[in-house]
Amino acid sequence: MTTIKREAERRTAGRTSDRPGGRRTIALVTGTLFLGLTACGGGLMDVDNPGRVAESDLSNPALAQTLVNSALGQFECAYTNYVATAGIMANEYVNASSWLDINGWGWRGIELETITGSCPNSRTATGLGAYTPLQQARYLAEDAAARIEAFPEGAVTNQAEKLALLSAFAGYSYVLLGEGYCEMAIDQGPLMTPKQVLAVAEEKFTRAITFAEKAGRNDVKLLATAGRARTRLDLGNMAGAASDAAQIPVGYVWNAQYSTVEGRRENRIYNLNRRSRYLSVETTRNTGLMAGGAPDPRISMTNSGAKGHDGVTQHYYQNKYPNADSPIPMASWEEAQLIIAEAHPDERIAAIDRLRASQDIPAVTPDEASDPMALLIEERRRQLFSEGHRLNDMLRLGIAFPTGANHKGQQWGDKTCMPLPDQERLNNPNIGG
């Protein structure tokens, strides 16, 4: 099966970009872009600024590729943060640490109202939360797109390609903000519902498709089409979701890329679960999984033989991301098949059988097919494990969250979606606390 991957250092055939070698430049750009926003969020948008670049210098066509790289790099950091945070919220993982900034997520407590999150400053960082990283990624993508589009015609090489990438990554930033959070605010604007945020995501993906077609970048077009299919499913547009999903070819996957160059660039699932044993795979639903009468390999875990960081929790490794530079799928043919299965109930079993056949998993049995919706929900849980989907599935499909006490005897709180942080509420004049 041919796999289409977005390599971090590739932008167009026969041409290399300045990633990952441009990471120092990226840090300079991200630090500068947010200097004007610190007053808007009480420091919410602050990032490390190891050097100084004048804001006016960014309106230079020669820096167009650096602007693109900054936005994409920030999203990849935000994405691994989101996958980890949503993973513990959705009980894919359980808290195996003693750290206060993980405990609140481990029982979904009121503490979550104060957490904004940040990109890690080291591979052993403990903080979870994705609000600030996602807002930064969104801002960088939108700001870069506006600057590049405003440059004189012909001043930027491969302008349409750059705008396609930026629009697609902005779309994914909005998707995660819309799927994971109870409500949202953008650029100090008024409160938005998740569906309002997702409507913006759909616009970004449509824009990305247009630019990708102009640039001849079919892989980016497929990324945006898959993102729009996901968004339309969230919005209840089943016909549109299925139409988009049907365009994703067998073997397609677009990965967020990670690197061992520095802790910030590493896969946080690996670091939190395998390196530091702060998170453990939840075992009660994932032991002895069967599909079609045979073992199901899609949620693979290994008993580490040790307790977690807390010295109490029996610890299990996830095997999906075995290294610190393991990529995380953002969009794939597998996800597209599950979108088709949900959007077209009459095709549900056939789509799931295609999905299983691609991984040598036996076809759906009559017993499994007796409740097609339950089958679909479970297929999504297994196939998309630790890819940032389960939390949204639980919220939009009404799947019950654990109640009572967690594995440490701590009482679960009532948080299900991620709350808009207090810092945004207190500093946004259009919300007013």
CSV table of C-alpha atoms in Angstrom, one decimal:
chain,number,residue,atom,x,y,z
A,1,MET,CA,0.0,0.0,0.0
A,2,THR,CA,1.5,3.3,-1.1
A,3,THR,CA,1.6,5.9,1.7
A,4,ILE,CA,1.6,9.5,0.9
A,5,LYS,CA,3.4,11.4,3.6
A,6,ARG,CA,4.2,15.1,4.2
A,7,GLU,CA,7.9,15.2,5.0
A,8,ALA,CA,8.8,18.2,7.1
A,9,GLU,CA,11.7,19.2,4.9
A,10,ARG,CA,9.8,18.9,1.6
A,11,ARG,CA,7.6,21.6,0.1
A,12,THR,CA,7.7,21.0,-3.7
A,13,ALA,CA,9.4,18.4,-5.9
A,14,GLY,CA,13.0,19.2,-6.6
A,15,ARG,CA,13.1,22.0,-4.1
A,16,THR,CA,13.9,22.0,-0.4
A,17,SER,CA,12.7,24.3,2.3
A,18,ASP,CA,14.5,25.6,5.3
A,19,ARG,CA,12.8,23.1,7.7
A,20,PRO,CA,14.0,21.8,10.1
A,21,GLY,CA,17.2,23.8,9.7
A,22,GLY,CA,15.2,27.1,10.1
A,23,ARG,CA,14.1,26.4,13.7
A,24,ARG,CA,16.1,29.2,15.2
A,25,THR,CA,14.5,31.6,12.7
A,26,ILE,CA,11.1,30.1,13.5
A,27,ALA,CA,11.6,30.9,17.2
A,28,LEU,CA,12.5,34.5,16.4
A,29,VAL,CA,9.5,34.9,14.2
A,30,THR,CA,7.0,33.4,16.6
A,31,GLY,CA,8.4,35.4,19.5
A,32,THR,CA,8.0,38.7,17.5
A,33,LEU,CA,4.6,38.0,16.1
A,34,PHE,CA,3.1,37.8,19.5
A,35,LEU,CA,4.7,40.8,21.1
A,36,GLY,CA,1.7,42.9,20.1
A,37,LEU,CA,-0.8,40.4,21.6
A,38,THR,CA,0.5,40.1,25.2
A,39,ALA,CA,-1.7,43.0,26.4
A,40,CYS,CA,-4.7,41.2,24.9
A,41,GLY,CA,-4.4,38.1,27.0
A,42,GLY,CA,-2.4,39.0,30.1
A,43,GLY,CA,0.6,37.2,28.5
A,44,LEU,CA,-1.5,34.4,27.1
A,45,MET,CA,0.2,34.6,23.7
A,46,ASP,CA,3.7,35.0,25.0
A,47,VAL,CA,6.3,32.6,23.7
A,48,ASP,CA,10.1,32.5,24.2
A,49,ASN,CA,11.8,35.3,22.2
A,50,PRO,CA,15.5,34.4,22.1
A,51,GLY,CA,16.2,37.3,19.7
A,52,ARG,CA,14.7,40.4,18.1
A,53,VAL,CA,13.2,40.8,14.7
A,54,ALA,CA,11.3,44.0,13.9
A,55,GLU,CA,7.7,43.4,13.1
A,56,SER,CA,8.0,45.4,9.9
A,57,ASP,CA,10.7,43.0,8.7
A,58,LEU,CA,8.1,40.3,8.5
A,59,SER,CA,6.4,42.1,5.6
A,60,ASN,CA,9.3,41.1,3.4
A,61,PRO,CA,8.6,38.6,0.6
A,62,ALA,CA,12.0,37.0,1.3
A,63,LEU,CA,10.7,35.8,4.6
A,64,ALA,CA,7.6,34.1,3.2
A,65,GLN,CA,8.9,30.6,3.6
A,66,THR,CA,10.0,31.3,7.2
A,67,LEU,CA,6.5,32.5,8.0
A,68,VAL,CA,5.0,29.3,6.6
A,69,ASN,CA,7.5,27.2,8.6
A,70,SER,CA,6.7,29.1,11.8
A,71,ALA,CA,3.0,28.4,11.5
A,72,LEU,CA,3.4,24.8,10.6
A,73,GLY,CA,6.0,24.2,13.4
A,74,GLN,CA,3.7,25.8,15.9
A,75,PHE,CA,0.8,23.7,14.9
A,76,GLU,CA,2.7,20.5,15.2
A,77,CYS,CA,3.7,21.5,18.7
A,78,ALA,CA,0.0,22.3,19.5
A,79,TYR,CA,-1.2,19.1,18.0
A,80,THR,CA,0.9,16.8,20.1
A,81,ASN,CA,-0.2,18.8,23.2
A,82,TYR,CA,-3.9,18.5,22.1
A,83,VAL,CA,-3.6,14.7,21.4
A,84,ALA,CA,-2.1,14.1,24.9
A,85,THR,CA,-4.6,16.4,26.7
A,86,ALA,CA,-7.7,15.1,24.8
A,87,GLY,CA,-6.4,11.6,25.4
A,88,ILE,CA,-6.5,11.8,29.2
A,89,MET,CA,-9.8,13.8,29.1
A,90,ALA,CA,-11.3,11.0,27.0
A,91,ASN,CA,-9.8,8.2,29.2
A,92,GLU,CA,-7.6,6.9,26.5
A,93,TYR,CA,-4.9,7.5,29.1
A,94,VAL,CA,-4.9,7.6,32.8
A,95,ASN,CA,-2.8,9.8,35.1
A,96,ALA,CA,0.2,7.8,36.4
A,97,SER,CA,2.0,10.9,37.8
A,98,SER,CA,2.1,12.9,41.0
A,99,TRP,CA,2.3,16.2,39.3
A,100,LEU,CA,-0.3,18.8,40.2
A,101,ASP,CA,-0.5,20.1,36.6
A,102,ILE,CA,-1.5,16.6,35.4
A,103,ASN,CA,-3.7,15.6,38.3
A,104,GLY,CA,-6.5,18.0,37.4
A,105,TRP,CA,-6.8,16.4,34.0
A,106,GLY,CA,-6.7,13.0,35.6
A,107,TRP,CA,-10.0,13.7,37.5
A,108,ARG,CA,-11.4,16.4,35.1
A,109,GLY,CA,-11.6,18.9,37.9
A,110,ILE,CA,-12.3,22.6,38.3
A,111,GLU,CA,-8.6,23.3,38.0
A,112,LEU,CA,-8.9,23.0,34.2
A,113,GLU,CA,-10.6,26.4,34.2
A,114,THR,CA,-7.2,28.1,34.9
A,115,ILE,CA,-5.0,26.1,32.5
A,116,THR,CA,-4.0,27.6,29.2
A,117,GLY,CA,-1.2,25.2,28.3
A,118,SER,CA,2.0,25.8,26.4
A,119,CYS,CA,4.5,24.1,24.2
A,120,PRO,CA,6.9,22.1,26.4
A,121,ASN,CA,10.3,23.7,27.1
A,122,SER,CA,11.9,20.3,27.7
A,123,ARG,CA,11.2,16.6,27.0
A,124,THR,CA,10.2,16.0,30.7
A,125,ALA,CA,7.7,18.9,30.8
A,126,THR,CA,4.6,18.0,32.8
A,127,GLY,CA,2.0,20.6,31.8
A,128,LEU,CA,-1.0,19.7,29.7
A,129,GLY,CA,-3.5,21.9,27.9
A,130,ALA,CA,-3.6,23.1,24.3
A,131,TYR,CA,-5.4,26.5,24.3
A,132,THR,CA,-2.5,28.8,24.0
A,133,PRO,CA,-0.5,26.6,21.5
A,134,LEU,CA,-3.6,26.2,19.3
A,135,GLN,CA,-4.4,29.9,19.4
A,136,GLN,CA,-0.8,30.7,18.6
A,137,ALA,CA,-0.8,28.2,15.7
A,138,ARG,CA,-4.1,29.7,14.4
A,139,TYR,CA,-2.8,33.2,14.6
A,140,LEU,CA,0.5,32.5,12.9
A,141,ALA,CA,-1.2,30.7,10.0
A,142,GLU,CA,-3.7,33.5,9.5
A,143,ASP,CA,-1.2,36.3,9.9
A,144,ALA,CA,1.3,34.7,7.5
A,145,ALA,CA,-1.4,34.1,4.9
A,146,ALA,CA,-2.5,37.7,5.1
A,147,ARG,CA,1.0,39.0,4.7
A,148,ILE,CA,1.9,36.6,1.8
A,149,GLU,CA,-1.4,37.4,0.0
A,150,ALA,CA,-0.7,41.1,0.3
A,151,PHE,CA,2.8,40.9,-1.3
A,152,PRO,CA,3.0,42.2,-4.9
A,153,GLU,CA,2.2,39.6,-7.6
A,154,GLY,CA,5.3,37.6,-8.4
A,155,ALA,CA,7.1,38.6,-5.2
A,156,VAL,CA,6.7,35.2,-3.5
A,157,THR,CA,7.7,32.0,-5.1
A,158,ASN,CA,5.0,29.3,-5.1
A,159,GLN,CA,2.5,31.7,-3.4
A,160,ALA,CA,-0.5,29.5,-4.0
A,161,GLU,CA,1.2,26.5,-2.4
A,162,LYS,CA,2.1,28.5,0.7
A,163,LEU,CA,-1.4,29.9,1.0
A,164,ALA,CA,-2.8,26.4,0.6
A,165,LEU,CA,-0.7,25.1,3.5
A,166,LEU,CA,-1.4,28.0,5.8
A,167,SER,CA,-5.1,27.8,5.1
A,168,ALA,CA,-5.2,24.0,5.8
A,169,PHE,CA,-3.3,24.3,9.0
A,170,ALA,CA,-5.4,27.2,10.1
A,171,GLY,CA,-8.4,25.0,9.4
A,172,TYR,CA,-7.0,22.2,11.6
A,173,SER,CA,-6.4,24.7,14.4
A,174,TYR,CA,-10.0,25.8,14.3
A,175,VAL,CA,-11.2,22.2,14.2
A,176,LEU,CA,-9.4,21.3,17.4
A,177,LEU,CA,-10.5,24.5,19.1
A,178,GLY,CA,-14.1,23.7,18.0
A,179,GLU,CA,-14.1,20.0,18.8
A,180,GLY,CA,-12.3,20.1,22.2
A,181,TYR,CA,-13.5,23.3,23.9
A,182,CYS,CA,-16.9,24.1,25.4
A,183,GLU,CA,-16.8,27.6,23.9
A,184,MET,CA,-14.2,29.8,22.3
A,185,ALA,CA,-13.1,33.3,21.6
A,186,ILE,CA,-10.9,34.4,18.7
A,187,ASP,CA,-8.7,37.6,18.8
A,188,GLN,CA,-10.6,39.0,21.8
A,189,GLY,CA,-13.9,38.6,20.0
A,190,PRO,CA,-17.2,37.5,21.6
A,191,LEU,CA,-17.9,34.0,22.8
A,192,MET,CA,-18.4,31.5,20.0
A,193,THR,CA,-20.1,28.1,20.1
A,194,PRO,CA,-18.2,25.0,18.9
A,195,LYS,CA,-20.3,25.0,15.7
A,196,GLN,CA,-19.5,28.6,15.0
A,197,VAL,CA,-15.8,27.8,15.3
A,198,LEU,CA,-16.2,24.7,13.1
A,199,ALA,CA,-17.9,26.9,10.4
A,200,VAL,CA,-14.8,29.0,10.2
A,201,ALA,CA,-12.7,25.8,9.9
A,202,GLU,CA,-14.8,24.7,6.9
A,203,GLU,CA,-14.2,28.1,5.2
A,204,LYS,CA,-10.4,27.7,5.8
A,205,PHE,CA,-10.4,24.2,4.3
A,206,THR,CA,-12.4,25.3,1.2
A,207,ARG,CA,-9.9,28.2,0.7
A,208,ALA,CA,-7.0,25.7,1.1
A,209,ILE,CA,-8.5,23.4,-1.6
A,210,THR,CA,-8.8,26.3,-4.0
A,211,PHE,CA,-5.1,27.3,-3.5
A,212,ALA,CA,-3.9,23.7,-3.6
A,213,GLU,CA,-5.6,23.2,-7.0
A,214,LYS,CA,-4.0,26.3,-8.3
A,215,ALA,CA,-0.6,25.2,-7.0
A,216,GLY,CA,-0.9,21.6,-8.3
A,217,ARG,CA,-0.4,20.2,-4.8
A,218,ASN,CA,-2.8,17.3,-4.7
A,219,ASP,CA,-1.5,16.1,-1.4
A,220,VAL,CA,-2.3,19.4,0.3
A,221,LYS,CA,-5.7,19.4,-1.5
A,222,LEU,CA,-6.4,15.9,0.1
A,223,LEU,CA,-5.3,17.2,3.5
A,224,ALA,CA,-7.8,20.0,3.3
A,225,THR,CA,-10.5,17.8,1.8
A,226,ALA,CA,-10.1,15.3,4.6
A,227,GLY,CA,-10.2,18.1,7.2
A,228,ARG,CA,-13.4,19.5,5.6
A,229,ALA,CA,-14.9,16.0,5.7
A,230,ARG,CA,-14.2,15.8,9.4
A,231,THR,CA,-15.6,19.3,9.9
A,232,ARG,CA,-18.8,18.7,7.9
A,233,LEU,CA,-19.3,15.5,10.0
A,234,ASP,CA,-19.1,17.6,13.1
A,235,LEU,CA,-21.6,20.1,11.7
A,236,GLY,CA,-24.1,17.4,10.7
A,237,ASN,CA,-23.6,17.8,7.0
A,238,MET,CA,-23.5,14.1,6.2
A,239,ALA,CA,-23.8,14.4,2.4
A,240,GLY,CA,-20.9,16.9,2.3
A,241,ALA,CA,-18.8,14.9,4.7
A,242,ALA,CA,-19.3,11.6,2.7
A,243,SER,CA,-18.6,13.4,-0.6
A,244,ASP,CA,-15.3,14.8,0.7
A,245,ALA,CA,-14.3,11.6,2.4
A,246,ALA,CA,-14.8,9.6,-0.8
A,247,GLN,CA,-12.1,11.6,-2.5
A,248,ILE,CA,-9.4,10.4,-0.1
A,249,PRO,CA,-7.4,7.5,-1.8
A,250,VAL,CA,-6.3,4.3,-0.3
A,251,GLY,CA,-3.0,4.7,1.5
A,252,TYR,CA,-3.2,8.5,2.0
A,253,VAL,CA,-2.0,9.8,5.3
A,254,TRP,CA,-0.7,13.3,6.3
A,255,ASN,CA,1.4,13.2,9.4
A,256,ALA,CA,2.4,15.9,11.8
A,257,GLN,CA,6.2,15.4,12.0
A,258,TYR,CA,8.4,15.4,15.1
A,259,SER,CA,12.1,15.4,15.7
A,260,THR,CA,14.7,14.7,18.5
A,261,VAL,CA,16.5,18.0,17.7
A,262,GLU,CA,15.0,19.5,20.9
A,263,GLY,CA,12.4,18.6,23.5
A,264,ARG,CA,9.9,21.1,22.1
A,265,ARG,CA,9.9,19.2,18.7
A,266,GLU,CA,9.4,15.7,20.2
A,267,ASN,CA,6.2,13.6,20.3
A,268,ARG,CA,4.7,14.3,23.7
A,269,ILE,CA,2.7,11.1,23.8
A,270,TYR,CA,6.1,9.3,23.7
A,271,ASN,CA,7.6,11.5,26.3
A,272,LEU,CA,4.6,11.5,28.7
A,273,ASN,CA,3.9,7.8,28.4
A,274,ARG,CA,7.2,6.0,27.5
A,275,ARG,CA,10.0,8.3,28.7
A,276,SER,CA,8.6,9.6,31.9
A,277,ARG,CA,5.7,7.2,32.7
A,278,TYR,CA,3.4,10.2,33.6
A,279,LEU,CA,0.5,8.7,31.6
A,280,SER,CA,-0.5,5.1,31.2
A,281,VAL,CA,-2.8,3.5,28.6
A,282,GLU,CA,-6.2,2.8,30.2
A,283,THR,CA,-6.5,-0.9,30.3
A,284,THR,CA,-10.0,-1.9,31.3
A,285,ARG,CA,-11.4,-1.5,27.8
A,286,ASN,CA,-8.3,-2.3,25.9
A,287,THR,CA,-7.3,-5.8,27.1
A,288,GLY,CA,-8.0,-8.8,24.9
A,289,LEU,CA,-9.7,-6.8,22.1
A,290,MET,CA,-11.2,-8.9,19.3
A,291,ALA,CA,-12.5,-8.0,15.8
A,292,GLY,CA,-14.1,-10.5,13.5
A,293,GLY,CA,-13.3,-13.3,15.9
A,294,ALA,CA,-9.5,-12.6,15.9
A,295,PRO,CA,-7.2,-10.4,18.0
A,296,ASP,CA,-7.5,-6.7,17.1
A,297,PRO,CA,-4.0,-5.1,16.9
A,298,ARG,CA,-5.1,-1.5,16.7
A,299,ILE,CA,-4.7,-0.6,20.3
A,300,SER,CA,-1.4,-2.1,21.1
A,301,MET,CA,0.0,-1.7,24.6
A,302,THR,CA,2.8,-3.3,26.7
A,303,ASN,CA,3.0,-3.7,30.4
A,304,SER,CA,6.1,-1.7,31.3
A,305,GLY,CA,6.7,-3.9,34.3
A,306,ALA,CA,6.9,-0.8,36.5
A,307,LYS,CA,4.7,1.6,38.4
A,308,GLY,CA,4.1,5.0,37.0
A,309,HIS,CA,5.8,8.1,38.2
A,310,ASP,CA,3.3,8.1,41.1
A,311,GLY,CA,4.6,4.8,42.4
A,312,VAL,CA,1.0,3.5,42.5
A,313,THR,CA,-0.4,3.1,39.0
A,314,GLN,CA,0.5,-0.1,37.1
A,315,HIS,CA,2.0,1.4,34.0
A,316,TYR,CA,1.4,0.4,30.4
A,317,TYR,CA,3.2,1.7,27.3
A,318,GLN,CA,1.3,2.6,24.2
A,319,ASN,CA,3.0,1.1,21.1
A,320,LYS,CA,1.6,3.5,18.4
A,321,TYR,CA,4.3,6.0,18.9
A,322,PRO,CA,7.4,4.0,19.9
A,323,ASN,CA,9.9,6.9,19.5
A,324,ALA,CA,10.3,10.5,20.3
A,325,ASP,CA,10.2,11.4,16.6
A,326,SER,CA,7.2,9.2,15.7
A,327,PRO,CA,4.8,11.1,13.5
A,328,ILE,CA,1.1,11.5,14.4
A,329,PRO,CA,-1.6,11.2,11.7
A,330,MET,CA,-3.6,14.4,11.0
A,331,ALA,CA,-5.7,13.0,8.2
A,332,SER,CA,-5.9,9.5,6.6
A,333,TRP,CA,-7.8,7.2,4.3
A,334,GLU,CA,-8.7,5.2,7.4
A,335,GLU,CA,-10.4,8.2,9.0
A,336,ALA,CA,-12.2,8.9,5.7
A,337,GLN,CA,-13.6,5.4,5.6
A,338,LEU,CA,-15.0,5.9,9.1
A,339,ILE,CA,-16.6,9.2,8.0
A,340,ILE,CA,-18.3,7.4,5.1
A,341,ALA,CA,-19.4,4.7,7.5
A,342,GLU,CA,-21.1,7.3,9.8
A,343,ALA,CA,-22.5,9.6,7.1
A,344,HIS,CA,-24.0,6.7,5.0
A,345,PRO,CA,-25.5,4.1,7.3
A,346,ASP,CA,-26.3,1.9,4.4
A,347,GLU,CA,-22.6,1.7,3.6
A,348,ARG,CA,-21.5,1.3,7.2
A,349,ILE,CA,-20.5,-2.4,7.2
A,350,ALA,CA,-18.9,-2.2,3.8
A,351,ALA,CA,-16.7,0.7,4.8
A,352,ILE,CA,-15.7,-0.9,8.0
A,353,ASP,CA,-14.9,-4.1,6.1
A,354,ARG,CA,-12.7,-2.1,3.7
A,355,LEU,CA,-10.9,-0.6,6.7
A,356,ARG,CA,-10.3,-3.9,8.4
A,357,ALA,CA,-9.2,-5.7,5.2
A,358,SER,CA,-6.5,-3.0,4.7
A,359,GLN,CA,-5.0,-4.2,8.0
A,360,ASP,CA,-5.6,-7.9,7.6
A,361,ILE,CA,-8.4,-7.8,10.2
A,362,PRO,CA,-11.3,-10.2,9.6
A,363,ALA,CA,-14.6,-8.8,8.3
A,364,VAL,CA,-17.5,-7.8,10.5
A,365,THR,CA,-19.4,-10.8,12.0
A,366,PRO,CA,-23.2,-11.0,12.2
A,367,ASP,CA,-22.9,-10.5,16.0
A,368,GLU,CA,-20.9,-7.3,15.5
A,369,ALA,CA,-23.3,-6.1,12.9
A,370,SER,CA,-26.3,-6.4,15.2
A,371,ASP,CA,-25.8,-2.9,16.5
A,372,PRO,CA,-24.2,-0.9,13.6
A,373,MET,CA,-23.9,2.4,15.4
A,374,ALA,CA,-22.2,0.8,18.4
A,375,LEU,CA,-19.9,-1.0,16.0
A,376,LEU,CA,-19.0,2.3,14.3
A,377,ILE,CA,-18.3,4.0,17.7
A,378,GLU,CA,-16.0,1.2,18.7
A,379,GLU,CA,-14.2,1.1,15.3
A,380,ARG,CA,-13.5,4.8,15.7
A,381,ARG,CA,-12.2,4.3,19.2
A,382,ARG,CA,-9.8,1.6,18.1
A,383,GLN,CA,-8.7,2.9,14.7
A,384,LEU,CA,-8.2,6.5,15.8
A,385,PHE,CA,-6.7,5.7,19.2
A,386,SER,CA,-4.5,8.5,20.4
A,387,GLU,CA,-5.0,10.7,17.3
A,388,GLY,CA,-7.2,13.4,19.1
A,389,HIS,CA,-10.6,12.1,18.0
A,390,ARG,CA,-12.1,10.3,21.0
A,391,LEU,CA,-12.9,13.4,23.1
A,392,ASN,CA,-14.9,14.9,20.3
A,393,ASP,CA,-16.6,11.6,19.6
A,394,MET,CA,-17.7,11.3,23.2
A,395,LEU,CA,-19.1,14.9,23.1
A,396,ARG,CA,-20.9,14.8,19.8
A,397,LEU,CA,-22.2,11.2,20.1
A,398,GLY,CA,-23.3,11.4,23.7
A,399,ILE,CA,-20.9,8.8,25.0
A,400,ALA,CA,-20.9,8.7,28.8
A,401,PHE,CA,-17.8,9.9,30.6
A,402,PRO,CA,-16.6,8.0,33.7
A,403,THR,CA,-18.2,9.0,37.0
A,404,GLY,CA,-17.6,8.1,40.6
A,405,ALA,CA,-13.9,7.5,41.4
A,406,ASN,CA,-11.0,7.1,39.1
A,407,HIS,CA,-8.3,4.4,39.4
A,408,LYS,CA,-6.7,6.3,42.3
A,409,GLY,CA,-9.9,6.7,44.2
A,410,GLN,CA,-10.2,10.3,43.3
A,411,GLN,CA,-13.7,11.6,42.4
A,412,TRP,CA,-14.3,12.6,38.8
A,413,GLY,CA,-15.3,16.2,38.2
A,414,ASP,CA,-18.0,17.3,35.9
A,415,LYS,CA,-15.7,18.7,33.1
A,416,THR,CA,-16.1,16.9,29.8
A,417,CYS,CA,-15.2,19.5,27.2
A,418,MET,CA,-12.2,21.7,27.9
A,419,PRO,CA,-13.3,25.0,29.5
A,420,LEU,CA,-12.3,28.4,28.0
A,421,PRO,CA,-9.5,29.5,30.4
A,422,ASP,CA,-10.2,32.1,33.0
A,423,GLN,CA,-7.3,34.1,31.6
A,424,GLU,CA,-9.3,34.6,28.4
A,425,ARG,CA,-12.5,35.5,30.2
A,426,LEU,CA,-10.8,38.0,32.5
A,427,ASN,CA,-8.8,39.8,29.8
A,428,ASN,CA,-11.3,39.8,26.9
A,429,PRO,CA,-13.5,42.9,27.1
A,430,ASN,CA,-16.1,41.2,24.9
A,431,ILE,CA,-16.7,38.5,27.5
A,432,GLY,CA,-16.5,40.4,30.7
A,433,GLY,CA,-15.5,37.7,33.1
